[in-house]
PDB file of N, CA and C in Angstrom:
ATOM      1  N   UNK A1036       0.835  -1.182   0.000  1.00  0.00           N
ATOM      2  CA  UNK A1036       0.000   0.000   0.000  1.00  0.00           C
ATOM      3  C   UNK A1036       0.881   1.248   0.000  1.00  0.00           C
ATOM      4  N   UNK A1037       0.339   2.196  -0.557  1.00  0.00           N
ATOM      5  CA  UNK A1037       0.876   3.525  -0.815  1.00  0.00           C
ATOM      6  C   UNK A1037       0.889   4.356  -0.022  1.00  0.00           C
ATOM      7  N   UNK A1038       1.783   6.126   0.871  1.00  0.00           N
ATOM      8  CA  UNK A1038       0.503   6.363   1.731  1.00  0.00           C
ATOM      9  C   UNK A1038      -0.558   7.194   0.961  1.00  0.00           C
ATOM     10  N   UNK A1039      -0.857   7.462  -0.269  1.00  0.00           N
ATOM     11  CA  UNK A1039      -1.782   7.871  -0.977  1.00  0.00           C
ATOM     12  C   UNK A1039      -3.085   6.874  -0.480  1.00  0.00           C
ATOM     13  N   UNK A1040      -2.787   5.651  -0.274  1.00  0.00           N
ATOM     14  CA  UNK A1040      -3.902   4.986   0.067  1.00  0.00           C
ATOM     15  C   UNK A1040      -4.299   4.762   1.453  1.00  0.00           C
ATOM     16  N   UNK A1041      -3.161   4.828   2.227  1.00  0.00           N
ATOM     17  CA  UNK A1041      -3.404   4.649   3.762  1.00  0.00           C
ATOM     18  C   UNK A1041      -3.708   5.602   4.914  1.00  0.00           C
ATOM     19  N   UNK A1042      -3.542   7.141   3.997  1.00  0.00           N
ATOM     20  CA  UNK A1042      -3.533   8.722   4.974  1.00  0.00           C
ATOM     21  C   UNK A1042      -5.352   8.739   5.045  1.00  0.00           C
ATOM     22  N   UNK A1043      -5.682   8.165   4.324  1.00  0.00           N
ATOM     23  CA  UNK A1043      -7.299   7.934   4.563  1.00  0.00           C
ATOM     24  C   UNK A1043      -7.648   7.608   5.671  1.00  0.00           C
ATOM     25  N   UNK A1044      -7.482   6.252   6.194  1.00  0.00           N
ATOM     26  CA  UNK A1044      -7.777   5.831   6.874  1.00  0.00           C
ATOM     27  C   UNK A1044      -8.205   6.347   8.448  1.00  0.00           C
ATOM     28  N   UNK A1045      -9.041   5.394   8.824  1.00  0.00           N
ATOM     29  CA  UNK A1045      -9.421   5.796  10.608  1.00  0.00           C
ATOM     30  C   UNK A1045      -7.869   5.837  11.249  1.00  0.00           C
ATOM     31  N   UNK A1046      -8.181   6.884  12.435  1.00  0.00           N
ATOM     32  CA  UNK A1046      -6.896   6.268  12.908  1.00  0.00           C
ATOM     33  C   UNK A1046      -6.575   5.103  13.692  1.00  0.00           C
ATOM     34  N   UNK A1047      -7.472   4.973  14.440  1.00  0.00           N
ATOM     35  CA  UNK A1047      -7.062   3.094  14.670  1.00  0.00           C
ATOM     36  C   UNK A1047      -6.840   2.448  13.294  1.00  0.00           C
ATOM     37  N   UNK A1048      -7.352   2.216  12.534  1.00  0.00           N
ATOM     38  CA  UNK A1048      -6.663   1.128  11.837  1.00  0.00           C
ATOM     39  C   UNK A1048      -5.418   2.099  10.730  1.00  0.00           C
ATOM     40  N   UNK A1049      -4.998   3.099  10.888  1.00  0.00           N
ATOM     41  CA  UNK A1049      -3.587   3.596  10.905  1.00  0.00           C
ATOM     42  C   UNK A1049      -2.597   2.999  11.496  1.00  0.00           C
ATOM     43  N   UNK A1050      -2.843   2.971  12.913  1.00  0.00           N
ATOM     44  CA  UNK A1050      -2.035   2.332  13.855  1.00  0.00           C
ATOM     45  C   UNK A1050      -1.943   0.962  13.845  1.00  0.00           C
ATOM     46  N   UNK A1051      -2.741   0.479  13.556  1.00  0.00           N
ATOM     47  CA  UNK A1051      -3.121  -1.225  13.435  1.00  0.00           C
ATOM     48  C   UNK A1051      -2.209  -1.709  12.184  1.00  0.00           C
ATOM     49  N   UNK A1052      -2.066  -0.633  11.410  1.00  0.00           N
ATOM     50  CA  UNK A1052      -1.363  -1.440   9.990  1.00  0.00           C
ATOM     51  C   UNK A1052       0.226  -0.930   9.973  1.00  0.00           C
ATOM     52  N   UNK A1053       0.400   0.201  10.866  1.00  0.00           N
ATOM     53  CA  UNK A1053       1.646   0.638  10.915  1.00  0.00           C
ATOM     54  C   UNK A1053       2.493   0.738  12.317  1.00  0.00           C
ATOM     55  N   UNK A1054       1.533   0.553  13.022  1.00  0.00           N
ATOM     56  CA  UNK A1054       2.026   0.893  14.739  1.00  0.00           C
ATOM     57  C   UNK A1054       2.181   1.829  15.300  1.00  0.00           C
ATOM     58  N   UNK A1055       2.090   3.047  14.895  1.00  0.00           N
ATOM     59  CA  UNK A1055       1.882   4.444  15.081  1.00  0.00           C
ATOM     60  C   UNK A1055       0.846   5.564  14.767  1.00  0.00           C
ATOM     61  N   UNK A1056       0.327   6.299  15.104  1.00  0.00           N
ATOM     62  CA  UNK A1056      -0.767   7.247  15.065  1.00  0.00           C
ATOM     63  C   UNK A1056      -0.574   7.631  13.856  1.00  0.00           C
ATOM     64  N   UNK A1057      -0.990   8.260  13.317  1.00  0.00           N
ATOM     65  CA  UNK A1057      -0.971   9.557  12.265  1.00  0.00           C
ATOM     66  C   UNK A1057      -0.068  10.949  12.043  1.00  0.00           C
ATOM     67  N   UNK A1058      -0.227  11.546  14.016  1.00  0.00           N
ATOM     68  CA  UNK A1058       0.230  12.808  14.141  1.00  0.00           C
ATOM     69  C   UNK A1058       1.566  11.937  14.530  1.00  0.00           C
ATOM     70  N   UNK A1059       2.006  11.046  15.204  1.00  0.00           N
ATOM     71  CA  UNK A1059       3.285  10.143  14.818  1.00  0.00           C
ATOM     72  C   UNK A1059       3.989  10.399  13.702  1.00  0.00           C
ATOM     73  N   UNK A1060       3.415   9.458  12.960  1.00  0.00           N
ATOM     74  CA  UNK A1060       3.947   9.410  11.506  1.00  0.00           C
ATOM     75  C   UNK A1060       4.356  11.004  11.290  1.00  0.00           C
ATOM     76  N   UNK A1061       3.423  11.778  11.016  1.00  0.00           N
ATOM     77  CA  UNK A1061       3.579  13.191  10.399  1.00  0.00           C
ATOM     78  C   UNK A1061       4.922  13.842  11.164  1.00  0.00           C
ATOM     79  N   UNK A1062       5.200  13.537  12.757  1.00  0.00           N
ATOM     80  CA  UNK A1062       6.238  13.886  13.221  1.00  0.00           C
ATOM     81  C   UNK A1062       7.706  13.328  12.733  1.00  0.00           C
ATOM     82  N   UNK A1063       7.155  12.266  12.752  1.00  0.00           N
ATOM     83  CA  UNK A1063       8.335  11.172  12.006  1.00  0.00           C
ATOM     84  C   UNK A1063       8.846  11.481  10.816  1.00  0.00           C
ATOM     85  N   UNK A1064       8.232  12.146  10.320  1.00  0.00           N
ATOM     86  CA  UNK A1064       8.121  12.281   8.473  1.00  0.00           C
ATOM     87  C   UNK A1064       8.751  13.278   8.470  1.00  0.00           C
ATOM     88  N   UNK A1065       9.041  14.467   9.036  1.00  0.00           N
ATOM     89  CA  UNK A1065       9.416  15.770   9.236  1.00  0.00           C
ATOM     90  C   UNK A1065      10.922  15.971   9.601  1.00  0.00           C
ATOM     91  N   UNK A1066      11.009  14.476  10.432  1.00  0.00           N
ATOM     92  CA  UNK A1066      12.516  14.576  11.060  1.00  0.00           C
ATOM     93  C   UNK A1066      12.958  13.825   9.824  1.00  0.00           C
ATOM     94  N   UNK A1067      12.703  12.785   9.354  1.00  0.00           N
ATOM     95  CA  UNK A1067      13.244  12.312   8.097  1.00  0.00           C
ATOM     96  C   UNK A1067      13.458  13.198   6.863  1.00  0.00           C
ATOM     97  N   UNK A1068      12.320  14.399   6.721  1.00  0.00           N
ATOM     98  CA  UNK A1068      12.588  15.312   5.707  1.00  0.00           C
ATOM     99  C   UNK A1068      13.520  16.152   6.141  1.00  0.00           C
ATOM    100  N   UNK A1069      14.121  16.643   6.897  1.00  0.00           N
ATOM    101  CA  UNK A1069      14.888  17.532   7.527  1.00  0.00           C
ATOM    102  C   UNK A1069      16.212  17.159   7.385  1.00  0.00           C
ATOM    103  N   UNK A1070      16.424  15.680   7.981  1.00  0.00           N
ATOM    104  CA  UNK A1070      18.152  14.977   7.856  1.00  0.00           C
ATOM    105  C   UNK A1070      18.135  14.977   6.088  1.00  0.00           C
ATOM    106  N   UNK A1071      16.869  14.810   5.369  1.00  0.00           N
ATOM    107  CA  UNK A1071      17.126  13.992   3.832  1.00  0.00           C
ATOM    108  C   UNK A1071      17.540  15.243   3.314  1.00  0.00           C
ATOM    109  N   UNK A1072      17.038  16.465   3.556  1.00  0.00           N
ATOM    110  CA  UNK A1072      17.319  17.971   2.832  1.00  0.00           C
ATOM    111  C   UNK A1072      18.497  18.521   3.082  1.00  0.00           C
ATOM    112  N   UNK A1073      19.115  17.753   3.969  1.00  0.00           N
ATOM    113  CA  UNK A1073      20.712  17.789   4.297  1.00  0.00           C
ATOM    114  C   UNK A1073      21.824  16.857   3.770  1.00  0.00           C
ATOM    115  N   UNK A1074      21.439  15.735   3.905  1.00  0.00           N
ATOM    116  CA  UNK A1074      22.112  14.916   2.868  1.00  0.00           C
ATOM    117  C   UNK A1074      22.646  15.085   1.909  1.00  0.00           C
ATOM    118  N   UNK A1075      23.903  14.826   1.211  1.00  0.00           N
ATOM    119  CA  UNK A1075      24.508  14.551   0.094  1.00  0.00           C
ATOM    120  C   UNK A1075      23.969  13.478  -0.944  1.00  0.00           C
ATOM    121  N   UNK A1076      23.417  14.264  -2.285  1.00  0.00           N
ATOM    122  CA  UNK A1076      22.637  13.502  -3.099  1.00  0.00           C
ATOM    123  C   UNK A1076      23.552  12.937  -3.986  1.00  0.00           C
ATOM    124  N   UNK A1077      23.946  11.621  -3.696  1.00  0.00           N
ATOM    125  CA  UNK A1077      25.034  10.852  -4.842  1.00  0.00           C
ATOM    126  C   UNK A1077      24.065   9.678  -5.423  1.00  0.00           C
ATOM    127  N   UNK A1078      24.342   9.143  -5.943  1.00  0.00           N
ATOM    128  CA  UNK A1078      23.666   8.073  -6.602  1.00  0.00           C
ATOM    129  C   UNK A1078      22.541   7.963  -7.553  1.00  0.00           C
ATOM    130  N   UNK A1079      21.871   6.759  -7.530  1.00  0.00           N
ATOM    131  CA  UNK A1079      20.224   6.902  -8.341  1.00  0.00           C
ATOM    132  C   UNK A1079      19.347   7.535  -7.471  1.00  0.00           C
ATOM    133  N   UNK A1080      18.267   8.117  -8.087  1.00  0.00           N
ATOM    134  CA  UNK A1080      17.216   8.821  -6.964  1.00  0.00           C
ATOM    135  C   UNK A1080      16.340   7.604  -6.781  1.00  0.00           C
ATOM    136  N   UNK A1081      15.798   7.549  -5.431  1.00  0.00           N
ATOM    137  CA  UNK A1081      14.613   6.818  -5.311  1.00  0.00           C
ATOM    138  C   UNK A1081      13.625   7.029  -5.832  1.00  0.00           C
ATOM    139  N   UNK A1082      13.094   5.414  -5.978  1.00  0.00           N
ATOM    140  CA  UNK A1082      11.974   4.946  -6.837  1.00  0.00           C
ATOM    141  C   UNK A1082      10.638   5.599  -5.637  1.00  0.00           C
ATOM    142  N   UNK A1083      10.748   5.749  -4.476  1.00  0.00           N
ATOM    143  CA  UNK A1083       9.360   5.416  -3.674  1.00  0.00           C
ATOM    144  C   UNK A1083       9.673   7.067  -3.005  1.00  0.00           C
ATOM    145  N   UNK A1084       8.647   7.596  -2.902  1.00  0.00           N
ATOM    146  CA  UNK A1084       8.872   8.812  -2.298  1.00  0.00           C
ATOM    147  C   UNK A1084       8.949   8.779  -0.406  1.00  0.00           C
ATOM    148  N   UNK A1085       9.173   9.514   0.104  1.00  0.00           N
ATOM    149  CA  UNK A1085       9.830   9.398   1.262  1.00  0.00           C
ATOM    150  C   UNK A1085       8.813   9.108   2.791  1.00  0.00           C
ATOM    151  N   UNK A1086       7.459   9.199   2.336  1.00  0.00           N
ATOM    152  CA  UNK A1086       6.426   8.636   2.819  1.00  0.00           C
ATOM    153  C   UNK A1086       6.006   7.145   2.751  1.00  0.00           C
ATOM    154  N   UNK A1087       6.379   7.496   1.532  1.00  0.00           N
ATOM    155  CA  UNK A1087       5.809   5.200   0.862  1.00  0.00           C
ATOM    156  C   UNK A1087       7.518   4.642   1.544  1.00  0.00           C
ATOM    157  N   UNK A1088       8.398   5.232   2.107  1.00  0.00           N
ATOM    158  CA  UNK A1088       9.553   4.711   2.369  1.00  0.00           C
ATOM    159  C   UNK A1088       9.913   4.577   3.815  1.00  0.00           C
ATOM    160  N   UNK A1089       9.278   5.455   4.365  1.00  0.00           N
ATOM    161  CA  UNK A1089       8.667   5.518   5.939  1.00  0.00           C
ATOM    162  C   UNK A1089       7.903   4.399   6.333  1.00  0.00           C
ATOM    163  N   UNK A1090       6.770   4.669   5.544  1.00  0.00           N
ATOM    164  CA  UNK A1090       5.308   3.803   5.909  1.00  0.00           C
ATOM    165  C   UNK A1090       5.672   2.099   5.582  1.00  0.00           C
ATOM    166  N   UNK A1091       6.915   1.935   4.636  1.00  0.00           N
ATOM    167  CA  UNK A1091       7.152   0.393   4.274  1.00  0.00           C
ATOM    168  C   UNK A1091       8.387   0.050   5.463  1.00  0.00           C
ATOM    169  N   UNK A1092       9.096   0.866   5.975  1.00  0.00           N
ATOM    170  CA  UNK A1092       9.992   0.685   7.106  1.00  0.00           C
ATOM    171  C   UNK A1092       8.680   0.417   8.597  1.00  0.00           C
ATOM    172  N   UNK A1093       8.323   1.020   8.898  1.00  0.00           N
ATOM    173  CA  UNK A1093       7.548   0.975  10.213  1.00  0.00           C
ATOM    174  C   UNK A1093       6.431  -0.576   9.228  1.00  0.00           C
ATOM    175  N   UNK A1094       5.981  -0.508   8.584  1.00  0.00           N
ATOM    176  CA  UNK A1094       5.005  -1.704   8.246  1.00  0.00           C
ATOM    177  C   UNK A1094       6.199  -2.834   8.648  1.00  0.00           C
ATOM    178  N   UNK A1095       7.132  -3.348   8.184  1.00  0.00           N
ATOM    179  CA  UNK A1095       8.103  -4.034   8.378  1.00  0.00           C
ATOM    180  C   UNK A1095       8.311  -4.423   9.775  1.00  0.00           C
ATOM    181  N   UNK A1096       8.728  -3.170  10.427  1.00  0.00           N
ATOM    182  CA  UNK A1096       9.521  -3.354  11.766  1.00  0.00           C
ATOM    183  C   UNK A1096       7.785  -3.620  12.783  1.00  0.00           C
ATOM    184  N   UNK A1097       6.354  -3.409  12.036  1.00  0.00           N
ATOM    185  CA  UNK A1097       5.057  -3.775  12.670  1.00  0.00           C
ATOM    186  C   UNK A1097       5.613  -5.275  12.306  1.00  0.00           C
ATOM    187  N   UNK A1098       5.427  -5.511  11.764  1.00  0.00           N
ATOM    188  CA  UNK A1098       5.082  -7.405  11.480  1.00  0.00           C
ATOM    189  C   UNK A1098       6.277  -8.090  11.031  1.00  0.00           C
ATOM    190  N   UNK A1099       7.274  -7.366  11.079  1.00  0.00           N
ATOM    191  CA  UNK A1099       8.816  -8.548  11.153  1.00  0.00           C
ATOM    192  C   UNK A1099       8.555  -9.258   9.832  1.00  0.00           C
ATOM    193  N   UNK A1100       8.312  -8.838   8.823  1.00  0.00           N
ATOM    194  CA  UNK A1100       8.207 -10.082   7.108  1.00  0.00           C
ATOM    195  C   UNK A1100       9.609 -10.323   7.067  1.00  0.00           C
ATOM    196  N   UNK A1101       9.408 -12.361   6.691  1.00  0.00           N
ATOM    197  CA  UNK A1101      10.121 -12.721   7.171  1.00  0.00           C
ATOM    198  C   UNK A1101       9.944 -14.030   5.771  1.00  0.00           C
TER     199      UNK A1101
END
């Protein structure tokens, strides 16, 4: 899932699919945009924008895929 598809959602089942609230995430997302706008851009650019790259890290570290 995208978060185009998941910022919809109730927030319980936000949390249920990711493990964190919403206003979480949005905090989370902010500190990640902040270190990334500092960063040194070498390489290929990412395929997934920095939300769908968040939201697939915390989905992960929710349910350990294995």
């Amino acid at each position: 899932m995208t978060y185009e598809q998941v910022k919809s959602l109730k927030s319980e089942d936000f949390k249920r699919l990711c493990g964190v609230r919403p206003d979480t995430f949005n905090e989370m997302l902010e500190v990640v945009r902040s270190l990334h706008r500092t960063k040194q851009k070498t390489g290929r650019p990412g395929k997934l924008s920095l939300e769908d790259q968040l939201l697939m890290t915390l989905e992960y570290w929710r349910e350990y895929r294995t």
